[in-house]
PDB file of C-alpha atoms in Angstrom:
ATOM      1  CA  UNK A 404      70.859  18.360  15.484  1.00  0.00           C
ATOM      2  CA  UNK A 405      73.390  16.741  13.399  1.00  0.00           C
ATOM      3  CA  UNK A 406      72.193  15.323   9.565  1.00  0.00           C
ATOM      4  CA  UNK A 407      72.184  11.797  11.258  1.00  0.00           C
ATOM      5  CA  UNK A 408      70.154  12.592  14.235  1.00  0.00           C
ATOM      6  CA  UNK A 409      67.862  14.098  11.832  1.00  0.00           C
ATOM      7  CA  UNK A 410      67.608  11.217   9.816  1.00  0.00           C
ATOM      8  CA  UNK A 411      67.150   8.982  12.599  1.00  0.00           C
ATOM      9  CA  UNK A 412      64.230  11.066  14.206  1.00  0.00           C
ATOM     10  CA  UNK A 413      62.613  10.956  10.689  1.00  0.00           C
ATOM     11  CA  UNK A 414      62.973   7.190  10.096  1.00  0.00           C
ATOM     12  CA  UNK A 415      61.522   6.493  14.054  1.00  0.00           C
ATOM     13  CA  UNK A 416      58.397   9.427  13.075  1.00  0.00           C
ATOM     14  CA  UNK A 417      57.805   7.041  10.192  1.00  0.00           C
ATOM     15  CA  UNK A 418      58.142   4.278  12.407  1.00  0.00           C
ATOM     16  CA  UNK A 419      55.725   5.298  14.954  1.00  0.00           C
ATOM     17  CA  UNK A 420      53.191   7.260  12.371  1.00  0.00           C
ATOM     18  CA  UNK A 421      53.080   3.777  10.388  1.00  0.00           C
ATOM     19  CA  UNK A 422      52.449   1.721  13.178  1.00  0.00           C
ATOM     20  CA  UNK A 423      49.836   3.666  14.841  1.00  0.00           C
ATOM     21  CA  UNK A 424      48.201   4.192  11.181  1.00  0.00           C
ATOM     22  CA  UNK A 425      48.223   0.399  10.262  1.00  0.00           C
ATOM     23  CA  UNK A 426      47.289  -0.797  13.928  1.00  0.00           C
ATOM     24  CA  UNK A 427      44.089   1.277  13.823  1.00  0.00           C
ATOM     25  CA  UNK A 428      42.932   1.378  10.372  1.00  0.00           C
ATOM     26  CA  UNK A 429      44.977  -1.629   8.604  1.00  0.00           C
ATOM     27  CA  UNK A 430      47.395  -1.785   5.489  1.00  0.00           C
ATOM     28  CA  UNK A 431      44.754  -1.745   2.934  1.00  0.00           C
ATOM     29  CA  UNK A 432      42.994   1.223   4.472  1.00  0.00           C
ATOM     30  CA  UNK A 433      46.560   3.868   4.881  1.00  0.00           C
ATOM     31  CA  UNK A 434      47.747   5.407   1.966  1.00  0.00           C
ATOM     32  CA  UNK A 435      50.996   6.791   1.245  1.00  0.00           C
ATOM     33  CA  UNK A 436      50.095  10.534   1.266  1.00  0.00           C
ATOM     34  CA  UNK A 437      48.531   9.857   4.252  1.00  0.00           C
ATOM     35  CA  UNK A 438      51.437   8.223   6.247  1.00  0.00           C
ATOM     36  CA  UNK A 439      53.477  11.239   4.914  1.00  0.00           C
ATOM     37  CA  UNK A 440      51.163  13.938   6.387  1.00  0.00           C
ATOM     38  CA  UNK A 441      50.953  12.341   9.681  1.00  0.00           C
ATOM     39  CA  UNK A 442      54.504  11.938   9.994  1.00  0.00           C
ATOM     40  CA  UNK A 443      54.959  15.902   8.614  1.00  0.00           C
ATOM     41  CA  UNK A 444      57.594  14.569   6.387  1.00  0.00           C
ATOM     42  CA  UNK A 445      58.268  14.904   2.671  1.00  0.00           C
ATOM     43  CA  UNK A 446      57.222  11.719   0.221  1.00  0.00           C
ATOM     44  CA  UNK A 447      61.133  12.137  -0.592  1.00  0.00           C
ATOM     45  CA  UNK A 448      62.174  11.801   3.220  1.00  0.00           C
ATOM     46  CA  UNK A 449      60.080   8.285   3.266  1.00  0.00           C
ATOM     47  CA  UNK A 450      61.652   7.052   0.318  1.00  0.00           C
ATOM     48  CA  UNK A 451      64.943   8.188   1.761  1.00  0.00           C
ATOM     49  CA  UNK A 452      64.087   5.495   4.409  1.00  0.00           C
ATOM     50  CA  UNK A 453      62.279   2.874   2.804  1.00  0.00           C
ATOM     51  CA  UNK A 454      61.688   1.764  -0.680  1.00  0.00           C
ATOM     52  CA  UNK A 455      57.491   2.419  -0.054  1.00  0.00           C
ATOM     53  CA  UNK A 456      54.405   1.850   1.950  1.00  0.00           C
ATOM     54  CA  UNK A 457      55.108  -2.191   1.699  1.00  0.00           C
ATOM     55  CA  UNK A 458      58.734  -1.514   3.315  1.00  0.00           C
ATOM     56  CA  UNK A 459      57.668   0.548   5.805  1.00  0.00           C
ATOM     57  CA  UNK A 460      55.238  -2.138   6.896  1.00  0.00           C
ATOM     58  CA  UNK A 461      58.106  -4.602   6.855  1.00  0.00           C
ATOM     59  CA  UNK A 462      59.673  -2.501   9.542  1.00  0.00           C
ATOM     60  CA  UNK A 463      56.793  -2.068  11.563  1.00  0.00           C
ATOM     61  CA  UNK A 464      56.376  -5.991  11.529  1.00  0.00           C
ATOM     62  CA  UNK A 465      59.559  -6.402  12.243  1.00  0.00           C
ATOM     63  CA  UNK A 466      59.566  -3.788  15.101  1.00  0.00           C
ATOM     64  CA  UNK A 467      56.426  -5.617  16.596  1.00  0.00           C
ATOM     65  CA  UNK A 468      57.438  -9.093  16.024  1.00  0.00           C
ATOM     66  CA  UNK A 469      60.502  -8.072  17.890  1.00  0.00           C
ATOM     67  CA  UNK A 470      58.814  -6.952  21.167  1.00  0.00           C
ATOM     68  CA  UNK A 471      56.710  -9.388  21.186  1.00  0.00           C
ATOM     69  CA  UNK A 472      59.527 -11.936  21.418  1.00  0.00           C
ATOM     70  CA  UNK A 473      61.347  -9.792  23.837  1.00  0.00           C
ATOM     71  CA  UNK A 474      58.124 -10.204  26.355  1.00  0.00           C
ATOM     72  CA  UNK A 475      58.449 -14.187  25.340  1.00  0.00           C
ATOM     73  CA  UNK A 476      61.965 -14.559  26.223  1.00  0.00           C
ATOM     74  CA  UNK A 477      61.355 -11.874  29.788  1.00  0.00           C
ATOM     75  CA  UNK A 478      58.947 -14.278  30.885  1.00  0.00           C
ATOM     76  CA  UNK A 479      60.465 -17.428  29.719  1.00  0.00           C
ATOM     77  CA  UNK A 480      63.796 -15.765  32.447  1.00  0.00           C
ATOM     78  CA  UNK A 481      61.710 -15.198  35.146  1.00  0.00           C
ATOM     79  CA  UNK A 482      60.414 -18.718  35.359  1.00  0.00           C
ATOM     80  CA  UNK A 483      62.126 -21.588  37.053  1.00  0.00           C
ATOM     81  CA  UNK A 484      63.147 -24.583  34.962  1.00  0.00           C
ATOM     82  CA  UNK A 485      63.276 -25.437  31.251  1.00  0.00           C
ATOM     83  CA  UNK A 486      59.536 -26.957  31.303  1.00  0.00           C
ATOM     84  CA  UNK A 487      58.187 -23.729  33.417  1.00  0.00           C
ATOM     85  CA  UNK A 488      60.171 -21.616  30.894  1.00  0.00           C
ATOM     86  CA  UNK A 489      58.216 -23.009  27.657  1.00  0.00           C
ATOM     87  CA  UNK A 490      54.915 -22.842  29.868  1.00  0.00           C
ATOM     88  CA  UNK A 491      55.636 -18.924  30.500  1.00  0.00           C
ATOM     89  CA  UNK A 492      57.081 -17.926  27.177  1.00  0.00           C
ATOM     90  CA  UNK A 493      54.608 -19.493  25.496  1.00  0.00           C
ATOM     91  CA  UNK A 494      51.676 -17.933  27.455  1.00  0.00           C
ATOM     92  CA  UNK A 495      53.072 -14.851  27.123  1.00  0.00           C
ATOM     93  CA  UNK A 496      53.172 -15.011  23.564  1.00  0.00           C
ATOM     94  CA  UNK A 497      49.296 -15.644  23.705  1.00  0.00           C
ATOM     95  CA  UNK A 498      48.862 -12.602  25.828  1.00  0.00           C
ATOM     96  CA  UNK A 499      50.840 -10.461  23.987  1.00  0.00           C
ATOM     97  CA  UNK A 500      48.889 -11.271  20.634  1.00  0.00           C
ATOM     98  CA  UNK A 501      45.996 -10.480  22.120  1.00  0.00           C
ATOM     99  CA  UNK A 502      46.949  -6.901  22.016  1.00  0.00           C
ATOM    100  CA  UNK A 503      44.752  -5.689  18.668  1.00  0.00           C
ATOM    101  CA  UNK A 504      47.549  -3.753  17.474  1.00  0.00           C
ATOM    102  CA  UNK A 505      49.940  -7.087  17.463  1.00  0.00           C
ATOM    103  CA  UNK A 506      46.995  -9.026  16.003  1.00  0.00           C
ATOM    104  CA  UNK A 507      46.428  -6.483  13.008  1.00  0.00           C
ATOM    105  CA  UNK A 508      50.132  -6.070  12.493  1.00  0.00           C
ATOM    106  CA  UNK A 509      51.555  -9.252  13.190  1.00  0.00           C
ATOM    107  CA  UNK A 510      48.860 -11.845  12.451  1.00  0.00           C
ATOM    108  CA  UNK A 511      46.472 -10.173  10.024  1.00  0.00           C
ATOM    109  CA  UNK A 512      48.163  -7.531   7.886  1.00  0.00           C
ATOM    110  CA  UNK A 513      51.481  -9.379   8.038  1.00  0.00           C
ATOM    111  CA  UNK A 514      50.950 -12.686   5.953  1.00  0.00           C
ATOM    112  CA  UNK A 515      48.725 -10.700   3.801  1.00  0.00           C
ATOM    113  CA  UNK A 516      50.851  -8.157   2.656  1.00  0.00           C
ATOM    114  CA  UNK A 517      54.406  -9.552   2.700  1.00  0.00           C
ATOM    115  CA  UNK A 518      53.111 -13.373   1.721  1.00  0.00           C
ATOM    116  CA  UNK A 519      53.059 -16.372   3.357  1.00  0.00           C
ATOM    117  CA  UNK A 520      56.784 -17.077   2.939  1.00  0.00           C
ATOM    118  CA  UNK A 521      58.373 -13.690   3.685  1.00  0.00           C
ATOM    119  CA  UNK A 522      56.190 -13.604   7.210  1.00  0.00           C
ATOM    120  CA  UNK A 523      57.377 -17.043   8.296  1.00  0.00           C
ATOM    121  CA  UNK A 524      60.883 -15.651   7.825  1.00  0.00           C
ATOM    122  CA  UNK A 525      60.329 -13.066  10.062  1.00  0.00           C
ATOM    123  CA  UNK A 526      58.331 -15.106  12.237  1.00  0.00           C
ATOM    124  CA  UNK A 527      60.736 -17.886  12.015  1.00  0.00           C
ATOM    125  CA  UNK A 528      63.741 -15.320  13.249  1.00  0.00           C
ATOM    126  CA  UNK A 529      61.593 -13.730  15.909  1.00  0.00           C
ATOM    127  CA  UNK A 530      59.320 -16.312  17.854  1.00  0.00           C
ATOM    128  CA  UNK A 531      59.727 -19.905  16.394  1.00  0.00           C
ATOM    129  CA  UNK A 532      63.490 -20.065  17.075  1.00  0.00           C
ATOM    130  CA  UNK A 533      62.783 -19.403  20.865  1.00  0.00           C
ATOM    131  CA  UNK A 534      60.587 -21.847  20.689  1.00  0.00           C
ATOM    132  CA  UNK A 535      62.434 -24.182  19.118  1.00  0.00           C
ATOM    133  CA  UNK A 536      65.611 -23.681  21.365  1.00  0.00           C
ATOM    134  CA  UNK A 537      63.215 -24.361  24.374  1.00  0.00           C
ATOM    135  CA  UNK A 538      61.603 -27.667  22.900  1.00  0.00           C
ATOM    136  CA  UNK A 539      65.133 -29.253  21.644  1.00  0.00           C
ATOM    137  CA  UNK A 540      66.191 -28.441  25.205  1.00  0.00           C
ATOM    138  CA  UNK A 541      63.059 -30.545  26.958  1.00  0.00           C
ATOM    139  CA  UNK A 542      63.750 -32.983  24.698  1.00  0.00           C
ATOM    140  CA  UNK A 543      67.348 -33.400  25.200  1.00  0.00           C
ATOM    141  CA  UNK A 544      66.527 -33.759  29.168  1.00  0.00           C
ATOM    142  CA  UNK A 545      63.717 -35.775  28.658  1.00  0.00           C
ATOM    143  CA  UNK A 546      61.130 -33.726  29.992  1.00  0.00           C
ATOM    144  CA  UNK A 547      59.384 -34.553  26.877  1.00  0.00           C
ATOM    145  CA  UNK A 548      59.737 -37.787  24.433  1.00  0.00           C
ATOM    146  CA  UNK A 549      62.574 -37.963  21.897  1.00  0.00           C
ATOM    147  CA  UNK A 550      61.358 -36.357  18.610  1.00  0.00           C
ATOM    148  CA  UNK A 551      62.235 -34.636  15.635  1.00  0.00           C
ATOM    149  CA  UNK A 552      61.992 -30.843  17.086  1.00  0.00           C
ATOM    150  CA  UNK A 553      60.938 -28.777  13.657  1.00  0.00           C
ATOM    151  CA  UNK A 554      57.632 -30.347  13.348  1.00  0.00           C
ATOM    152  CA  UNK A 555      56.555 -29.774  16.554  1.00  0.00           C
ATOM    153  CA  UNK A 556      57.606 -26.279  16.673  1.00  0.00           C
ATOM    154  CA  UNK A 557      55.630 -25.649  14.008  1.00  0.00           C
ATOM    155  CA  UNK A 558      52.560 -26.955  15.149  1.00  0.00           C
ATOM    156  CA  UNK A 559      53.124 -25.398  18.480  1.00  0.00           C
ATOM    157  CA  UNK A 560      53.638 -22.006  16.954  1.00  0.00           C
ATOM    158  CA  UNK A 561      50.625 -22.541  14.468  1.00  0.00           C
ATOM    159  CA  UNK A 562      48.519 -23.595  17.312  1.00  0.00           C
ATOM    160  CA  UNK A 563      49.370 -20.382  19.479  1.00  0.00           C
ATOM    161  CA  UNK A 564      48.965 -18.090  16.076  1.00  0.00           C
ATOM    162  CA  UNK A 565      45.713 -19.665  15.226  1.00  0.00           C
ATOM    163  CA  UNK A 566      44.536 -18.922  18.984  1.00  0.00           C
ATOM    164  CA  UNK A 567      45.406 -15.301  18.814  1.00  0.00           C
ATOM    165  CA  UNK A 568      43.712 -14.637  15.374  1.00  0.00           C
ATOM    166  CA  UNK A 569      40.215 -16.436  17.255  1.00  0.00           C
ATOM    167  CA  UNK A 570      41.074 -13.960  19.850  1.00  0.00           C
ATOM    168  CA  UNK A 571      40.900 -10.833  17.551  1.00  0.00           C
ATOM    169  CA  UNK A 572      37.271 -12.262  16.694  1.00  0.00           C
ATOM    170  CA  UNK A 573      36.078 -13.291  20.188  1.00  0.00           C
ATOM    171  CA  UNK A 574      33.942 -11.184  22.196  1.00  0.00           C
ATOM    172  CA  UNK A 575      33.646 -13.531  25.627  1.00  0.00           C
ATOM    173  CA  UNK A 576      35.314 -12.112  28.504  1.00  0.00           C
ATOM    174  CA  UNK A 577      36.546 -15.556  29.627  1.00  0.00           C
ATOM    175  CA  UNK A 578      38.676 -16.229  26.201  1.00  0.00           C
ATOM    176  CA  UNK A 579      41.669 -15.121  26.873  1.00  0.00           C
ATOM    177  CA  UNK A 580      41.934 -16.884  30.067  1.00  0.00           C
ATOM    178  CA  UNK A 581      40.362 -20.263  28.597  1.00  0.00           C
ATOM    179  CA  UNK A 582      42.969 -19.837  26.006  1.00  0.00           C
ATOM    180  CA  UNK A 583      45.850 -20.164  28.357  1.00  0.00           C
ATOM    181  CA  UNK A 584      44.016 -22.854  30.216  1.00  0.00           C
ATOM    182  CA  UNK A 585      43.703 -24.807  27.088  1.00  0.00           C
ATOM    183  CA  UNK A 586      47.332 -24.077  25.675  1.00  0.00           C
ATOM    184  CA  UNK A 587      48.585 -25.205  29.334  1.00  0.00           C
ATOM    185  CA  UNK A 588      46.357 -28.569  28.953  1.00  0.00           C
ATOM    186  CA  UNK A 589      47.649 -28.878  25.404  1.00  0.00           C
ATOM    187  CA  UNK A 590      51.495 -28.830  26.754  1.00  0.00           C
ATOM    188  CA  UNK A 591      51.162 -30.846  29.535  1.00  0.00           C
ATOM    189  CA  UNK A 592      49.782 -33.627  26.903  1.00  0.00           C
ATOM    190  CA  UNK A 593      53.280 -33.147  25.181  1.00  0.00           C
ATOM    191  CA  UNK A 594      54.868 -33.510  28.305  1.00  0.00           C
ATOM    192  CA  UNK A 595      53.125 -36.612  29.603  1.00  0.00           C
ATOM    193  CA  UNK A 596      53.549 -38.305  26.488  1.00  0.00           C
ATOM    194  CA  UNK A 597      56.982 -38.980  28.278  1.00  0.00           C
TER     195      UNK A 597
END
């Protein structure tokens, strides 16, 4: 194995172990020494790849965000017309966000660890940009009424994030299907306004 391959393997191991620990126990409950021990690397190896625990967490969050965004895009692309793509993508986001690992890393610890502004920038790059593009297309083709897309994007994104946080605390067996049905009605109301 070359040095470059070793470095990449070490980075992947740190990300995997950091993700496992952060997702199961939360950022605050995980120490740097534990991450290093579980990854079977030295502190120097960790600092070679990341400035510290928060930088490792940021990389884990970006990885989770990209995976969720990929699920959203895949669901949207599998749907028919632009309206169905929007609905499928939004539903896929809520479904992906119902995963406890995603909830802990992306929605609970993400804003708390990195701060709201940095978390929003990552969210914007991974999820909100796709939502904005879909809404722009629907405004342009007349499916939804002409309006500024930026506030609508933030409102829908906020509603879906809040629903995902609620699902993290809910215990009802029908909470996810009920949430998806409510989301569908919300989106239909936006369209009916046209």
